XYZ file of N, CA and C in Angstrom:
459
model
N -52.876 -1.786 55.015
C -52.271 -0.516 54.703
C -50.927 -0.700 54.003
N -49.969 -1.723 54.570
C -49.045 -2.125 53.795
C -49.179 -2.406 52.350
N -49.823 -3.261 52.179
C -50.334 -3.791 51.119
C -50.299 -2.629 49.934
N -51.053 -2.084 50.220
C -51.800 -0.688 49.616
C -50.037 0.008 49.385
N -49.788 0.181 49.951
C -48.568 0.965 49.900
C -47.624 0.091 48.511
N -47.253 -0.704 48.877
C -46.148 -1.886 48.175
C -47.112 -1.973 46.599
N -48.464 -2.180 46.717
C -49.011 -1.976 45.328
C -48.852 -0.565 44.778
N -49.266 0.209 45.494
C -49.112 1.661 44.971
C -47.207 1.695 44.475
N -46.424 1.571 45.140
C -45.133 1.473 44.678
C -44.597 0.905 43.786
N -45.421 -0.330 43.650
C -45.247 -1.145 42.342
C -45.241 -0.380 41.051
N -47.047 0.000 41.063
C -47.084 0.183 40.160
C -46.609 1.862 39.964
N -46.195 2.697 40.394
C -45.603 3.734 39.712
C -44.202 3.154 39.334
N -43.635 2.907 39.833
C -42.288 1.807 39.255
C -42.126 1.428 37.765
N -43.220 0.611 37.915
C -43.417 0.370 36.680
C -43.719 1.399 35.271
N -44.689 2.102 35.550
C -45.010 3.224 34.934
C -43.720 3.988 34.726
N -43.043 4.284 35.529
C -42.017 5.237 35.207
C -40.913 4.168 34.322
N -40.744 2.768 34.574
C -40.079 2.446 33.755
C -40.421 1.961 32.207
N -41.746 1.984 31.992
C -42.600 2.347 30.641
C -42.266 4.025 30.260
N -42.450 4.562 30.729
C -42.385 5.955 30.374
C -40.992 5.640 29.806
N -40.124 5.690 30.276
C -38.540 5.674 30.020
C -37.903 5.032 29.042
N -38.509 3.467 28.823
C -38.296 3.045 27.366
C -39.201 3.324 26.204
N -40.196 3.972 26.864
C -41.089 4.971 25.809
C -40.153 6.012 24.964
N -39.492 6.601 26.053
C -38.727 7.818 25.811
C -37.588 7.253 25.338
N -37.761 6.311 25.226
C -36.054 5.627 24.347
C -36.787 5.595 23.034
N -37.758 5.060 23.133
C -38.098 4.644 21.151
C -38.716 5.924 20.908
N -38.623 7.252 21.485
C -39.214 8.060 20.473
C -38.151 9.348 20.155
N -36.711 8.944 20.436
C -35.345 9.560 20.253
C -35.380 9.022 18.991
N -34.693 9.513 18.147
C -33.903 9.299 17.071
C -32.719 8.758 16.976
N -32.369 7.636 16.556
C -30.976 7.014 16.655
C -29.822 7.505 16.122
N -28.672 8.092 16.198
C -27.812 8.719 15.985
C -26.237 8.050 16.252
N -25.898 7.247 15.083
C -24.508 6.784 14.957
C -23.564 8.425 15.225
N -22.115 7.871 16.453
C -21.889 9.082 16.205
C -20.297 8.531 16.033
N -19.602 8.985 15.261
C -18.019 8.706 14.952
C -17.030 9.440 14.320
N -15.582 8.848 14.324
C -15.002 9.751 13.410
C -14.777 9.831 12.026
N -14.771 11.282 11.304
C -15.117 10.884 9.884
C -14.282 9.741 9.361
N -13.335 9.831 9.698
C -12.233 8.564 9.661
C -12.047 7.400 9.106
N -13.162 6.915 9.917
C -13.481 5.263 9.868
C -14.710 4.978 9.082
N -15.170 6.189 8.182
C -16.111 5.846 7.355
C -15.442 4.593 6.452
N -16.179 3.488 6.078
C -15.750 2.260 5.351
C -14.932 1.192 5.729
N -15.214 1.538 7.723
C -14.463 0.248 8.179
C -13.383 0.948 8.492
N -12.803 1.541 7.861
C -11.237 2.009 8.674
C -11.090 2.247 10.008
N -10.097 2.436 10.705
C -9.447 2.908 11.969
C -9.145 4.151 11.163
N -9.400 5.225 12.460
C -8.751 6.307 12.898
C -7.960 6.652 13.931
N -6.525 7.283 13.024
C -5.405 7.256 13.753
C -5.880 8.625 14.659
N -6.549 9.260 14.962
C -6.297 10.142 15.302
C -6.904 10.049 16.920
N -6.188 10.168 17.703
C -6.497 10.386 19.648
C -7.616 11.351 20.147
N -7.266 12.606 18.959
C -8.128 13.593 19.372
C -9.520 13.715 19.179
N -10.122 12.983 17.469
C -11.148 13.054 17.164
C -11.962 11.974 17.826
N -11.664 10.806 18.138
C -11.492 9.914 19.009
C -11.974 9.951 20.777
N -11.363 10.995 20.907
C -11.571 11.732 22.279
C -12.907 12.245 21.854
N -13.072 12.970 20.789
C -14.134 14.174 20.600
C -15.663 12.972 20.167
N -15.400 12.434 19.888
C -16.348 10.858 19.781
C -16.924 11.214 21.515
N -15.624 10.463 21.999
C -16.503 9.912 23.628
C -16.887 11.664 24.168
N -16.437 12.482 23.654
C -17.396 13.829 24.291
C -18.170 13.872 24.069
N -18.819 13.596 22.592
C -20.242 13.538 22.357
C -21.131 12.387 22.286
N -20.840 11.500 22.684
C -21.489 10.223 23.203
C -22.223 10.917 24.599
N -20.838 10.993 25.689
C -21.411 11.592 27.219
C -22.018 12.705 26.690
N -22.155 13.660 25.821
C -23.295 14.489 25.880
C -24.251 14.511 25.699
N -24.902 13.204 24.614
C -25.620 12.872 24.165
C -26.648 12.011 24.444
N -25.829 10.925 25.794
C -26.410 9.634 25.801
C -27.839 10.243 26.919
N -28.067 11.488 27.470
C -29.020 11.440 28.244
C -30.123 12.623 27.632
N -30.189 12.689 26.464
C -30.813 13.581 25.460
C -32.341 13.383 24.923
N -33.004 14.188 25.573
C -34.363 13.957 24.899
C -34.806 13.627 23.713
N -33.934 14.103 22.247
C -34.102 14.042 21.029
C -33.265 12.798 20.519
N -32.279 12.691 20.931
C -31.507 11.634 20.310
C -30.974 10.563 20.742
N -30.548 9.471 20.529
C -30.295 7.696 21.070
C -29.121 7.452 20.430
N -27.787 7.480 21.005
C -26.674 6.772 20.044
C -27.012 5.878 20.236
N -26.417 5.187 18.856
C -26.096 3.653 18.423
C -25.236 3.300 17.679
N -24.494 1.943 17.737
C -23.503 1.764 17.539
C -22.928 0.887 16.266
N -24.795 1.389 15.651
C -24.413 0.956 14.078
C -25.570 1.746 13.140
N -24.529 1.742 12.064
C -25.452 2.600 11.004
C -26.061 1.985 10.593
N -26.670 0.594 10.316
C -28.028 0.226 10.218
C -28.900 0.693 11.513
N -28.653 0.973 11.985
C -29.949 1.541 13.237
C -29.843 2.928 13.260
N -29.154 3.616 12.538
C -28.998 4.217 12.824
C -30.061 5.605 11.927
N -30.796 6.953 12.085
C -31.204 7.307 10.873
C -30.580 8.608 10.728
N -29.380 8.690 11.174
C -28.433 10.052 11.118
C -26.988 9.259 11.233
N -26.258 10.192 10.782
C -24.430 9.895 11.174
C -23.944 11.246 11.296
N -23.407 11.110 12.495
C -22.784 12.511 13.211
C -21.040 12.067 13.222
N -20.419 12.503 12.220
C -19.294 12.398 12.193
C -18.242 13.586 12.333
N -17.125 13.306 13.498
C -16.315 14.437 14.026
C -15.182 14.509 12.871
N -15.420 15.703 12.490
C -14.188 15.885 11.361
C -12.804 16.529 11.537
N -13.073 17.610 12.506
C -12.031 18.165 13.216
C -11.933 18.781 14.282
N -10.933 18.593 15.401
C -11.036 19.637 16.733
C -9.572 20.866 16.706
N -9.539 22.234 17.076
C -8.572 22.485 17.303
C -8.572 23.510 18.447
N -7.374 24.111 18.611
C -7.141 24.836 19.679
C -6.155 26.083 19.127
N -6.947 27.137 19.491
C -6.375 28.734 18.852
C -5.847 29.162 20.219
N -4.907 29.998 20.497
C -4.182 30.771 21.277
C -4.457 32.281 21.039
N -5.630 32.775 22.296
C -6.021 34.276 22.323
C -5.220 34.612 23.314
N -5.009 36.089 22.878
C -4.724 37.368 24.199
C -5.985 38.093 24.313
N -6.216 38.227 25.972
C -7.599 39.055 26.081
C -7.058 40.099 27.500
N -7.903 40.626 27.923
C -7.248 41.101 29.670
C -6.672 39.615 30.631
N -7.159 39.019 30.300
C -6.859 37.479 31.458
C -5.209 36.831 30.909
N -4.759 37.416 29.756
C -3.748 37.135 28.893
C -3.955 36.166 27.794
N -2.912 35.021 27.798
C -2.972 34.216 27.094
C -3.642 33.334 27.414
N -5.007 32.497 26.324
C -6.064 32.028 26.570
C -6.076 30.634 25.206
N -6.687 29.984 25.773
C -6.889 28.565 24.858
C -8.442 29.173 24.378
N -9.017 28.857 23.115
C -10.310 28.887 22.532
C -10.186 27.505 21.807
N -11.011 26.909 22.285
C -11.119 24.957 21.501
C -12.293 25.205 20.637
N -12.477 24.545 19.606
C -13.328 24.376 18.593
C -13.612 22.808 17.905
N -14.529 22.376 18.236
C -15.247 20.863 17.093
C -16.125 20.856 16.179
N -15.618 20.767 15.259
C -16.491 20.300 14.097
C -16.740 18.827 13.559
N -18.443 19.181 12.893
C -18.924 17.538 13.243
C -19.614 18.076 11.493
N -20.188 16.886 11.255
C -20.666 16.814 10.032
C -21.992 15.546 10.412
N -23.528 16.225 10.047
C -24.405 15.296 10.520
C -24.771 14.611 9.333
N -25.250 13.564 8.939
C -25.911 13.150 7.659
C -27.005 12.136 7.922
N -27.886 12.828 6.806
C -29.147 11.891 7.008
C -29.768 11.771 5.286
N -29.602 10.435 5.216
C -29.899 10.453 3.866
C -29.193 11.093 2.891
N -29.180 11.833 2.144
C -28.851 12.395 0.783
C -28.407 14.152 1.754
N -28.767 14.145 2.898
C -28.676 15.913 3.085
C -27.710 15.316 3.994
N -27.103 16.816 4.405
C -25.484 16.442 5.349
C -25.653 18.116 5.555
N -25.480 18.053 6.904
C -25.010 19.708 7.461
C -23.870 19.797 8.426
N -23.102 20.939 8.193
C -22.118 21.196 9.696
C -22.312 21.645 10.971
N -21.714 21.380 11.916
C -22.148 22.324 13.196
C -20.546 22.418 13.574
N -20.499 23.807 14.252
C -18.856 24.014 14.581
C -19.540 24.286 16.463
N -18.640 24.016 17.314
C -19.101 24.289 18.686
C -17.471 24.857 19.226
N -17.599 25.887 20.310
C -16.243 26.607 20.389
C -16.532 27.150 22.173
N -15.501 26.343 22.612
C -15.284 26.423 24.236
C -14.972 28.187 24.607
N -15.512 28.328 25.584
C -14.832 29.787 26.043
C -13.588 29.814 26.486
N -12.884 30.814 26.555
C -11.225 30.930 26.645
C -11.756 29.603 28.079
N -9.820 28.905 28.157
C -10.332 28.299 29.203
C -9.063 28.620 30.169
N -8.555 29.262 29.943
C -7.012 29.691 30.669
C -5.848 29.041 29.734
N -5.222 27.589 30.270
C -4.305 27.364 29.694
C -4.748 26.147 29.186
N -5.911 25.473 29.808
C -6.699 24.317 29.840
C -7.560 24.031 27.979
N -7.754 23.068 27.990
C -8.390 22.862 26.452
C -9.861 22.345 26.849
N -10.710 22.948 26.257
C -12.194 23.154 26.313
C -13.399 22.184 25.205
N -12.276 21.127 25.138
C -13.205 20.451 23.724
C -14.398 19.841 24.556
N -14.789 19.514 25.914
C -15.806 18.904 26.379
C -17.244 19.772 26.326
N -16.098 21.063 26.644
C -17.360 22.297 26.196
C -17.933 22.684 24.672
N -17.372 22.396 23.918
C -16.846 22.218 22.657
C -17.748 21.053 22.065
N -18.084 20.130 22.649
C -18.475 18.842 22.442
C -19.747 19.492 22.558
N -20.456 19.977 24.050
C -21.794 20.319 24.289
C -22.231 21.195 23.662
N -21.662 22.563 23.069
C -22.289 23.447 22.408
C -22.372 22.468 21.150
N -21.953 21.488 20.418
C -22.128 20.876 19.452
C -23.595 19.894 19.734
N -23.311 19.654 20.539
C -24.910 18.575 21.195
C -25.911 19.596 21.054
N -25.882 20.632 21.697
C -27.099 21.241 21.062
C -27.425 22.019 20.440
N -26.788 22.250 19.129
C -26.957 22.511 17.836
C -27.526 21.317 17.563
N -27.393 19.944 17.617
C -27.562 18.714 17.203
C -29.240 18.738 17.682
N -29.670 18.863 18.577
C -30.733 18.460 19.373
C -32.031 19.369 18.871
N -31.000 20.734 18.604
C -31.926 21.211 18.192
C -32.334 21.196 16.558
N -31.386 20.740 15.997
C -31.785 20.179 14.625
C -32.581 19.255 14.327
N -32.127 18.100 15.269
C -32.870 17.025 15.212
C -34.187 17.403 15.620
N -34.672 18.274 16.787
C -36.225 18.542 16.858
C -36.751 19.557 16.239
N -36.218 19.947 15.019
C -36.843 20.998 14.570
C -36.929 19.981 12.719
N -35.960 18.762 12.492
C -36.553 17.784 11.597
C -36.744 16.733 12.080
N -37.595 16.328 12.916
C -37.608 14.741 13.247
C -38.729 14.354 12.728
N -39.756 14.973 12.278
C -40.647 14.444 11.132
C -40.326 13.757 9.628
N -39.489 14.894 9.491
C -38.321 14.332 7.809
C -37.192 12.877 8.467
N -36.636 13.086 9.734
C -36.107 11.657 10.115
C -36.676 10.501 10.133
N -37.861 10.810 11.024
C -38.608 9.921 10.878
C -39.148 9.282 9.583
N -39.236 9.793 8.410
C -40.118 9.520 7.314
C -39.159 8.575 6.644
N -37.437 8.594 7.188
C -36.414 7.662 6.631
C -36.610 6.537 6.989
N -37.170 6.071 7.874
C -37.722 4.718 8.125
C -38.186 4.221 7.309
N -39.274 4.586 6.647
C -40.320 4.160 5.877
C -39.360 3.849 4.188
């Protein structure tokens, strides 16, 4: 009965860890950085930088997409071009609204996505900012991942 058990455990184990690097190679690889350092450069900038590792952690557990940490593997480039922070009055008073903009490119086509945190009090909202940008992304990417895919070839 043991036996039986420890095999049965095995093998879903296994299976689920096939499934999982299954589900790794059928993401789309997605360099993601700041526009910045296109051509090797450093970017001076802290913030866009920051807005990088927001969308890495938003990204890295994403059904559609796989960062990587080079544009040869890569068959998109999601580059952060700018983040900022507007100062609203609403009933709650004075309010932070954060905003990121990214620029995706694949091949010869390139689109924007802008993502914009809800007031956050006095607090800055680019993480939220980051995620409404992830899925604009996700959902781009699964609504062309046939045309991504065909960049392979």
């Amino acid at each position: 009965m043991r036996i039986k058990a420890v095999v049965l455990i095995s093998v879903m184990m296994m299976s689920t860890f096939l499934l999982a690097s299954e589900k790794a190679q059928d993401r789309i690889p997605i360099l993601i950085r700041s526009g910045a350092t296109a051509g090797g450069f450093t970017d001076p900038s802290k913030d866009r930088q920051d807005s990088v590792k927001d969308l890495l952690k938003k990204l890295k557990d994403s059904d559609w997409v796989r960062p990587v940490e080079s544009e040869k593997d890569a068959l998109a480039v999601l580059e952060v071009l700018e983040r900022e922070t507007k100062r609203e009055t609403n009933l709650m008073g004075r309010q932070n609204k954060s905003s990121l903009t990214v620029r995706l490119t694949a091949g010869e086509y390139s689109v924007e996505f802008t993502g914009e945190s809800g007031s956050k009090g006095v607090l800055k909202g680019y993480g939220a900012a980051a995620g409404n940008v992830a899925k604009q992304v996700e959902a781009w990417v699964k609504a062309n991942r046939d045309r991504l895919l065909a960049l392979k070839e």
